[in-house]
C-alpha cells in the first residue's frame, strides 16, 4: 500500500544525503542530488545549517517528479512543492540530523495539505447519533463507477455496524447488471442480514422505497442502498440516480472510487458531484496496485472527506481515513 510513493520519497531523501550508498543503483540515482560543498563544510563546523536555494530547488524538483508519478495531481503537487520550499528555506537543520529533519518537513507540509479538506466524518458516529435521536431508518446510498467495489464496501459497512450491534438491511437496487442482485443477496446471507430485491429491469428507486418500508416495519435502523455502476458521462444513468435521491432521500451518500484509477478519480468525483451531493468518499483497492497519491489530491481539490480506505476483499478490510495514515504510509519511517 502506497509502496511506490514511499520508495520514491525515501529515495529522494536518501539521495539528498547519502549519495555514496546508492551510487550503484541507476534508477535511484536519477533522484539523487547533493549538498553543496559550502553546506557540507558548514555542517562540519556548525551545529546547524540552512539549505541554499539551489539545494532546495534540486530536492523539490526530484520530489515533484516522484509525486506526479505517484498520481498526485499537477495542481496539488505545485501547491505542495511551494509550501515545502518555503518551509525548507525557513528551517535550520541540525547538521547531524538533516535527513530526519527533512522528512519531518515533508511530513508537516503533507499534513498541512491534507488537513485543508473537511475533517473526516465518523460514519458510525453519524449513524449512532441519528439512531439515538430516533431519526430512523438511516439511509445510506452507495454510488460510483462500474466495478469500484460498491457492493463489497456495503458489505464491509454492514459487517462493522453488526459488530456494533446495529442491524441493517440491503436494498438490491442494482437491477441493471447481470448477477448483481444475486451478488448482493450472497453478501447479505453471508453477513446475516435481510435483503430487499426485485427483478432485473425494475425501477431501482422503487426497490429502495420497499427496503425503507421493510426497515420501518421491522424496526431495522439502517438501510444500505446498492446501485448499479455508472460512468459520470452517462446521462440516463445519472438522471436515474437523481430520481433515486429524490425518492429514497438518503441521509448520507457515499462515492466509492478505486484508488487505482489515478488522476481520473478526481474528475469522476467532480463530475458526479455536479449532479448530486456527495457526503463522503471511500477509496478501494489500496492493497492492489494503487500509488496512493490521489488521496492527497482528493483532500486538496474536492473538499469532500475521505471516510475509509478499502484494503482487501474481506469484510474487515476497511481502514478509517486519517491524514496521519496517508502520510505515514508514504513517508520513509526513519
Ligand atoms: N483488492 C481489493 N479488491 C476489492 C476491494 N473492494 C472490492 N474489491 C473487489 O473488486 C471487485 C468488484 O467489487 P464489487 O463490490 O462487485 O464492485 P461494484 O462497484 O459493486 O461493481 P458493479 O456493481 O459491477 O459496478 C470484486 O472482485 C471485489 O472483491 C478492495 O478494497 N481491495
Ligand atoms: Mg455492485
Tab-separated table of C-alpha atoms and ligand atoms in Angstrom:
chain	number	residue	atom	x	y	z
A	1	UNK	CA	0.000	0.000	0.000
A	2	UNK	CA	1.445	3.343	-1.108
A	3	UNK	CA	4.669	1.387	-1.556
A	4	UNK	CA	5.767	3.052	-4.733
A	5	UNK	CA	5.353	6.588	-3.441
A	6	UNK	CA	7.062	5.709	-0.170
A	7	UNK	CA	10.014	4.213	-2.025
A	8	UNK	CA	10.359	7.261	-4.244
A	9	UNK	CA	10.156	9.791	-1.463
A	10	UNK	CA	12.546	7.683	0.562
A	11	UNK	CA	14.969	7.592	-2.352
A	12	UNK	CA	14.702	11.323	-2.871
A	13	UNK	CA	15.532	11.977	0.738
A	14	UNK	CA	18.237	9.312	0.798
A	15	UNK	CA	19.685	10.603	-2.418
A	16	UNK	CA	19.963	14.015	-0.916
A	17	UNK	CA	22.027	12.836	1.987
A	18	UNK	CA	23.675	9.533	1.171
A	19	UNK	CA	24.770	9.628	-2.412
A	20	UNK	CA	27.531	7.116	-1.932
A	21	UNK	CA	25.127	4.456	-0.623
A	22	UNK	CA	23.047	4.309	-3.761
A	23	UNK	CA	25.562	5.074	-6.450
A	24	UNK	CA	25.430	1.608	-7.902
A	25	UNK	CA	21.641	1.683	-8.305
A	26	UNK	CA	20.951	3.550	-11.522
A	27	UNK	CA	17.236	4.053	-11.044
A	28	UNK	CA	17.660	5.567	-7.633
A	29	UNK	CA	20.497	7.702	-8.885
A	30	UNK	CA	18.013	9.627	-11.038
A	31	UNK	CA	16.570	11.070	-7.850
A	32	UNK	CA	19.942	11.887	-6.406
A	33	UNK	CA	21.122	15.362	-5.561
A	34	UNK	CA	23.984	16.624	-3.494
A	35	UNK	CA	24.560	19.088	-0.735
A	36	UNK	CA	26.792	21.839	-1.989
A	37	UNK	CA	30.400	21.886	-0.813
A	38	UNK	CA	29.759	25.010	1.251
A	39	UNK	CA	26.841	23.467	3.088
A	40	UNK	CA	28.891	20.344	3.790
A	41	UNK	CA	31.762	22.395	5.157
A	42	UNK	CA	29.395	24.481	7.259
A	43	UNK	CA	27.898	21.225	8.561
A	44	UNK	CA	31.287	20.103	9.835
A	45	UNK	CA	31.844	23.264	11.855
A	46	UNK	CA	28.383	24.499	12.736
A	47	UNK	CA	25.636	22.925	14.803
A	48	UNK	CA	23.003	23.869	12.284
A	49	UNK	CA	22.895	24.613	8.572
A	50	UNK	CA	20.443	26.264	6.265
A	51	UNK	CA	19.962	24.872	2.769
A	52	UNK	CA	20.683	27.214	-0.098
A	53	UNK	CA	18.197	27.954	-2.865
A	54	UNK	CA	19.642	25.630	-5.447
A	55	UNK	CA	19.782	22.715	-2.981
A	56	UNK	CA	16.138	23.293	-2.143
A	57	UNK	CA	15.208	23.600	-5.822
A	58	UNK	CA	17.020	20.373	-6.649
A	59	UNK	CA	15.387	18.467	-3.852
A	60	UNK	CA	11.947	19.920	-4.591
A	61	UNK	CA	12.224	19.127	-8.287
A	62	UNK	CA	13.032	15.474	-7.586
A	63	UNK	CA	10.213	15.190	-5.093
A	64	UNK	CA	7.844	16.825	-7.567
A	65	UNK	CA	8.567	14.181	-10.190
A	66	UNK	CA	8.019	11.429	-7.604
A	67	UNK	CA	4.673	12.902	-6.573
A	68	UNK	CA	3.459	13.324	-10.151
A	69	UNK	CA	4.468	9.761	-10.992
A	70	UNK	CA	2.524	8.615	-7.966
A	71	UNK	CA	-0.785	10.147	-9.128
A	72	UNK	CA	-0.761	13.322	-7.088
A	73	UNK	CA	-2.383	15.855	-9.430
A	74	UNK	CA	-0.341	18.624	-11.011
A	75	UNK	CA	-2.181	21.372	-9.141
A	76	UNK	CA	-1.768	19.708	-5.750
A	77	UNK	CA	1.870	18.880	-6.423
A	78	UNK	CA	2.615	22.501	-7.305
A	79	UNK	CA	0.891	23.841	-4.216
A	80	UNK	CA	2.640	21.302	-2.057
A	81	UNK	CA	6.087	21.977	-3.506
A	82	UNK	CA	5.700	25.741	-2.968
A	83	UNK	CA	4.713	25.153	0.637
A	84	UNK	CA	7.612	22.774	1.181
A	85	UNK	CA	10.164	25.114	-0.383
A	86	UNK	CA	9.065	27.901	1.940
A	87	UNK	CA	9.308	25.564	4.894
A	88	UNK	CA	12.745	24.238	3.906
A	89	UNK	CA	14.012	27.761	3.317
A	90	UNK	CA	12.974	28.797	6.814
A	91	UNK	CA	14.371	25.731	8.577
A	92	UNK	CA	17.727	25.486	10.285
A	93	UNK	CA	18.729	21.839	10.104
A	94	UNK	CA	20.824	20.239	12.766
A	95	UNK	CA	23.983	19.182	10.976
A	96	UNK	CA	23.730	15.641	12.360
A	97	UNK	CA	20.062	15.074	11.576
A	98	UNK	CA	19.474	16.680	8.215
A	99	UNK	CA	17.818	13.595	6.767
A	100	UNK	CA	15.249	13.018	9.503
A	101	UNK	CA	14.560	16.735	9.760
A	102	UNK	CA	13.877	16.905	6.041
A	103	UNK	CA	11.451	14.002	6.331
A	104	UNK	CA	9.776	15.949	9.145
A	105	UNK	CA	9.453	18.994	6.870
A	106	UNK	CA	7.924	16.921	4.082
A	107	UNK	CA	5.597	15.287	6.625
A	108	UNK	CA	4.497	18.621	8.082
A	109	UNK	CA	3.781	20.077	4.649
A	110	UNK	CA	1.842	16.994	3.502
A	111	UNK	CA	-0.251	17.041	6.661
A	112	UNK	CA	-0.971	20.716	6.102
A	113	UNK	CA	-2.288	19.973	2.588
A	114	UNK	CA	-4.366	17.018	3.800
A	115	UNK	CA	-5.884	18.995	6.658
A	116	UNK	CA	-7.254	21.539	4.215
A	117	UNK	CA	-10.200	19.245	3.456
A	118	UNK	CA	-13.057	18.911	5.889
A	119	UNK	CA	-12.239	16.615	8.778
A	120	UNK	CA	-13.289	13.036	8.069
A	121	UNK	CA	-16.833	12.281	9.122
A	122	UNK	CA	-17.054	9.420	11.539
A	123	UNK	CA	-19.773	7.482	9.724
A	124	UNK	CA	-20.563	5.249	12.679
A	125	UNK	CA	-20.974	8.316	14.925
A	126	UNK	CA	-23.280	9.886	12.339
A	127	UNK	CA	-25.420	6.717	12.260
A	128	UNK	CA	-25.433	6.296	16.042
A	129	UNK	CA	-26.463	9.921	16.582
A	130	UNK	CA	-29.364	9.543	14.157
A	131	UNK	CA	-30.472	6.341	15.854
A	132	UNK	CA	-30.317	7.828	19.328
A	133	UNK	CA	-32.358	10.827	18.231
A	134	UNK	CA	-34.973	8.461	16.746
A	135	UNK	CA	-34.354	9.646	13.201
A	136	UNK	CA	-34.593	6.183	11.626
A	137	UNK	CA	-34.110	4.365	9.371
A	138	UNK	CA	-30.807	5.958	8.423
A	139	UNK	CA	-30.457	5.648	4.655
A	140	UNK	CA	-27.012	5.300	3.144
A	141	UNK	CA	-26.600	5.347	-0.627
A	142	UNK	CA	-23.544	3.876	-2.371
A	143	UNK	CA	-22.713	5.096	-5.850
A	144	UNK	CA	-19.809	5.310	-8.259
A	145	UNK	CA	-18.353	3.952	-11.484
A	146	UNK	CA	-18.514	0.288	-12.526
A	147	UNK	CA	-16.651	-2.314	-10.550
A	148	UNK	CA	-15.104	0.010	-7.975
A	149	UNK	CA	-16.237	-2.110	-5.014
A	150	UNK	CA	-19.598	-0.549	-4.099
A	151	UNK	CA	-21.355	-3.813	-3.218
A	152	UNK	CA	-18.367	-5.243	-1.355
A	153	UNK	CA	-17.907	-1.988	0.568
A	154	UNK	CA	-21.564	-2.009	1.524
A	155	UNK	CA	-20.924	-5.487	2.945
A	156	UNK	CA	-17.969	-4.115	4.899
A	157	UNK	CA	-20.087	-1.312	6.387
A	158	UNK	CA	-22.891	-3.757	7.268
A	159	UNK	CA	-20.341	-6.014	8.985
A	160	UNK	CA	-18.890	-3.187	11.017
A	161	UNK	CA	-22.379	-1.999	12.031
A	162	UNK	CA	-23.281	-5.542	13.042
A	163	UNK	CA	-20.204	-5.704	15.260
A	164	UNK	CA	-21.568	-2.602	16.995
A	165	UNK	CA	-24.913	-4.340	17.443
A	166	UNK	CA	-26.640	-2.311	14.708
A	167	UNK	CA	-28.802	-4.248	12.280
A	168	UNK	CA	-29.111	-3.147	8.648
A	169	UNK	CA	-30.952	-4.183	5.500
A	170	UNK	CA	-29.648	-4.198	1.921
A	171	UNK	CA	-31.575	-2.668	-0.916
A	172	UNK	CA	-30.528	-4.593	-4.054
A	173	UNK	CA	-31.054	-1.558	-6.242
A	174	UNK	CA	-28.619	-2.621	-8.929
A	175	UNK	CA	-31.320	-4.075	-11.167
A	176	UNK	CA	-29.170	-3.463	-14.209
A	177	UNK	CA	-26.036	-5.605	-14.237
A	178	UNK	CA	-26.339	-9.358	-14.740
A	179	UNK	CA	-25.974	-11.266	-11.444
A	180	UNK	CA	-25.864	-8.059	-9.371
A	181	UNK	CA	-28.976	-8.997	-7.371
A	182	UNK	CA	-27.597	-12.461	-6.576
A	183	UNK	CA	-24.290	-10.898	-5.578
A	184	UNK	CA	-25.973	-8.511	-3.123
A	185	UNK	CA	-28.037	-11.425	-1.799
A	186	UNK	CA	-24.908	-13.519	-1.390
A	187	UNK	CA	-23.255	-10.808	0.726
A	188	UNK	CA	-26.424	-10.308	2.803
A	189	UNK	CA	-26.673	-14.049	3.528
A	190	UNK	CA	-23.017	-14.301	4.479
A	191	UNK	CA	-23.287	-11.336	6.841
A	192	UNK	CA	-26.665	-12.475	8.139
A	193	UNK	CA	-28.892	-9.524	7.281
A	194	UNK	CA	-32.066	-9.216	5.174
A	195	UNK	CA	-32.060	-8.044	1.561
A	196	UNK	CA	-34.912	-6.477	-0.384
A	197	UNK	CA	-34.869	-7.211	-4.095
A	198	UNK	CA	-36.965	-7.114	-7.215
A	199	UNK	CA	-36.500	-8.251	-10.823
A	200	UNK	CA	-33.847	-7.186	-13.283
A	201	UNK	CA	-35.009	-4.095	-15.128
A	202	UNK	CA	-37.170	-2.973	-12.166
A	203	UNK	CA	-37.003	0.647	-11.040
A	204	UNK	CA	-34.035	0.882	-8.619
A	205	UNK	CA	-35.733	3.694	-6.685
A	206	UNK	CA	-38.810	1.563	-6.021
A	207	UNK	CA	-36.601	-1.228	-4.622
A	208	UNK	CA	-35.076	1.324	-2.243
A	209	UNK	CA	-38.553	2.519	-1.333
A	210	UNK	CA	-39.531	-1.076	-0.453
A	211	UNK	CA	-36.361	-1.569	1.578
A	212	UNK	CA	-37.081	1.597	3.578
A	213	UNK	CA	-40.655	0.410	4.199
A	214	UNK	CA	-39.304	-3.000	5.303
A	215	UNK	CA	-36.867	-1.341	7.696
A	216	UNK	CA	-39.653	0.767	9.211
A	217	UNK	CA	-41.949	-2.236	9.586
A	218	UNK	CA	-39.250	-4.381	11.214
A	219	UNK	CA	-37.507	-1.751	13.339
A	220	UNK	CA	-34.246	-2.040	11.386
A	221	UNK	CA	-32.339	1.209	11.933
A	222	UNK	CA	-30.136	1.311	8.800
A	223	UNK	CA	-30.841	0.828	5.085
A	224	UNK	CA	-27.815	0.321	2.827
A	225	UNK	CA	-28.706	1.036	-0.791
A	226	UNK	CA	-26.605	-0.556	-3.526
A	227	UNK	CA	-26.688	0.943	-7.027
A	228	UNK	CA	-25.515	-0.061	-10.470
A	229	UNK	CA	-22.110	1.191	-11.522
A	230	UNK	CA	-22.319	4.137	-13.868
A	231	UNK	CA	-19.947	6.436	-15.649
A	232	UNK	CA	-20.306	10.116	-14.901
A	233	UNK	CA	-20.797	10.713	-18.643
A	234	UNK	CA	-23.922	8.545	-18.975
A	235	UNK	CA	-26.823	10.992	-18.777
A	236	UNK	CA	-29.600	8.393	-18.494
A	237	UNK	CA	-27.950	6.579	-15.641
A	238	UNK	CA	-27.129	9.834	-13.895
A	239	UNK	CA	-30.748	11.022	-14.097
A	240	UNK	CA	-31.850	7.603	-12.815
A	241	UNK	CA	-29.585	8.236	-9.829
A	242	UNK	CA	-31.116	11.675	-9.313
A	243	UNK	CA	-34.516	10.012	-9.181
A	244	UNK	CA	-33.173	7.598	-6.580
A	245	UNK	CA	-32.007	10.560	-4.491
A	246	UNK	CA	-35.453	12.204	-4.780
A	247	UNK	CA	-37.335	9.040	-3.803
A	248	UNK	CA	-35.071	7.462	-1.190
A	249	UNK	CA	-33.871	10.792	0.296
A	250	UNK	CA	-30.587	9.308	1.524
A	251	UNK	CA	-29.174	10.730	4.750
A	252	UNK	CA	-25.668	10.055	3.534
A	253	UNK	CA	-24.316	9.472	0.032
A	254	UNK	CA	-21.011	7.688	-0.402
A	255	UNK	CA	-18.939	7.765	-3.561
A	256	UNK	CA	-16.960	4.544	-3.894
A	257	UNK	CA	-13.921	5.019	-6.119
A	258	UNK	CA	-10.903	2.933	-6.988
A	259	UNK	CA	-7.612	4.293	-5.759
A	260	UNK	CA	-6.035	2.560	-8.771
A	261	UNK	CA	-7.825	4.963	-11.149
A	262	UNK	CA	-5.060	7.541	-10.756
A	263	UNK	CA	-5.872	11.107	-11.668
A	264	UNK	CA	-9.125	10.150	-13.441
A	265	UNK	CA	-10.601	9.691	-9.987
A	266	UNK	CA	-10.666	13.437	-9.261
A	267	UNK	CA	-12.617	14.096	-12.475
A	268	UNK	CA	-15.077	11.315	-11.680
A	269	UNK	CA	-15.760	12.753	-8.232
A	270	UNK	CA	-16.104	16.296	-9.537
A	271	UNK	CA	-18.480	15.193	-12.327
A	272	UNK	CA	-20.655	13.109	-10.000
A	273	UNK	CA	-20.900	15.955	-7.527
A	274	UNK	CA	-22.241	18.265	-10.207
A	275	UNK	CA	-25.363	16.084	-10.260
A	276	UNK	CA	-25.810	15.036	-6.645
A	277	UNK	CA	-24.423	15.871	-3.232
A	278	UNK	CA	-21.682	13.506	-2.161
A	279	UNK	CA	-21.120	13.396	1.579
A	280	UNK	CA	-18.096	11.137	1.715
A	281	UNK	CA	-15.687	9.052	-0.308
A	282	UNK	CA	-14.406	5.526	0.178
A	283	UNK	CA	-11.270	4.663	-1.783
A	284	UNK	CA	-10.975	0.959	-2.504
A	285	UNK	CA	-8.241	-1.403	-3.652
A	286	UNK	CA	-5.426	0.317	-1.857
A	287	UNK	CA	-3.910	-3.130	-1.480
A	288	UNK	CA	-3.857	-3.570	-5.263
A	289	UNK	CA	-1.528	-1.581	-7.436
A	290	UNK	CA	-2.513	1.823	-6.041
A	291	UNK	CA	0.089	4.557	-5.979
A	292	UNK	CA	-1.827	6.374	-3.273
A	293	UNK	CA	-1.148	9.924	-4.344
A	294	UNK	CA	-4.735	10.605	-5.375
A	295	UNK	CA	-5.813	10.563	-1.724
A	296	UNK	CA	-3.725	13.705	-1.294
A	297	UNK	CA	-5.252	15.379	-4.364
A	298	UNK	CA	-8.803	14.493	-3.326
A	299	UNK	CA	-8.310	16.112	0.041
A	300	UNK	CA	-6.830	19.186	-1.592
A	301	UNK	CA	-9.123	19.520	-4.609
A	302	UNK	CA	-12.636	18.284	-3.867
A	303	UNK	CA	-13.044	19.214	-0.217
A	304	UNK	CA	-15.145	16.055	0.227
A	305	UNK	CA	-13.942	13.960	3.145
A	306	UNK	CA	-12.483	10.519	2.558
A	307	UNK	CA	-14.113	8.185	5.090
A	308	UNK	CA	-12.293	4.890	4.638
A	309	UNK	CA	-9.795	3.011	2.541
A	310	UNK	CA	-10.663	-0.448	1.230
A	311	UNK	CA	-7.624	-2.625	1.669
A	312	UNK	CA	-8.798	-6.045	0.505
A	313	UNK	CA	-11.756	-8.197	-0.433
A	314	UNK	CA	-12.684	-9.423	3.042
A	315	UNK	CA	-15.361	-7.698	5.092
A	316	UNK	CA	-12.916	-6.376	7.657
A	317	UNK	CA	-10.573	-4.815	5.084
A	318	UNK	CA	-11.724	-1.268	5.758
A	319	UNK	CA	-9.378	1.282	7.337
A	320	UNK	CA	-10.646	4.628	8.660
A	321	UNK	CA	-9.087	7.611	6.907
A	322	UNK	CA	-6.758	9.869	8.816
A	323	UNK	CA	-4.237	12.350	7.331
A	324	UNK	CA	-1.610	10.654	9.507
A	325	UNK	CA	-2.407	7.253	7.973
A	326	UNK	CA	-1.828	8.634	4.474
A	327	UNK	CA	1.376	10.421	5.416
A	328	UNK	CA	2.763	7.511	7.451
A	329	UNK	CA	2.042	5.229	4.527
A	330	UNK	CA	4.053	7.239	2.017
A	331	UNK	CA	6.935	8.630	4.024
A	332	UNK	CA	10.040	6.704	4.987
A	333	UNK	CA	9.964	5.767	8.662
A	334	UNK	CA	13.423	6.958	9.526
B	1	LIG	N1	-8.184	-5.994	-3.688
B	1	LIG	C1	-9.363	-5.424	-3.418
B	1	LIG	N2	-10.440	-5.814	-4.091
B	1	LIG	C2	-11.611	-5.229	-3.811
B	1	LIG	C3	-11.734	-4.206	-2.833
B	1	LIG	N3	-13.020	-3.815	-2.806
B	1	LIG	C4	-13.680	-4.576	-3.718
B	1	LIG	N4	-12.839	-5.429	-4.334
B	1	LIG	C5	-13.104	-6.411	-5.402
B	1	LIG	O1	-13.467	-5.697	-6.576
B	1	LIG	C6	-14.367	-6.460	-7.344
B	1	LIG	C7	-15.589	-5.603	-7.656
B	1	LIG	O2	-16.271	-5.396	-6.428
B	1	LIG	P1	-17.828	-5.083	-6.370
B	1	LIG	O3	-18.153	-4.864	-4.948
B	1	LIG	O4	-18.601	-6.079	-7.131
B	1	LIG	O5	-17.831	-3.710	-7.162
B	1	LIG	P2	-19.100	-2.864	-7.619
B	1	LIG	O6	-18.690	-1.445	-7.609
B	1	LIG	O7	-20.284	-3.238	-6.816
B	1	LIG	O8	-19.248	-3.370	-9.128
B	1	LIG	P3	-20.519	-3.106	-10.107
B	1	LIG	O9	-21.736	-3.406	-9.300
B	1	LIG	O10	-20.299	-4.064	-11.224
B	1	LIG	O11	-20.429	-1.693	-10.569
B	1	LIG	C8	-14.696	-7.699	-6.538
B	1	LIG	O12	-13.889	-8.753	-7.009
B	1	LIG	C9	-14.285	-7.298	-5.111
B	1	LIG	O13	-13.910	-8.417	-4.326
B	1	LIG	C10	-10.532	-3.781	-2.135
B	1	LIG	O14	-10.509	-2.878	-1.276
B	1	LIG	N5	-9.379	-4.434	-2.471
B	2	LIG	MG1	-22.169	-3.837	-7.382
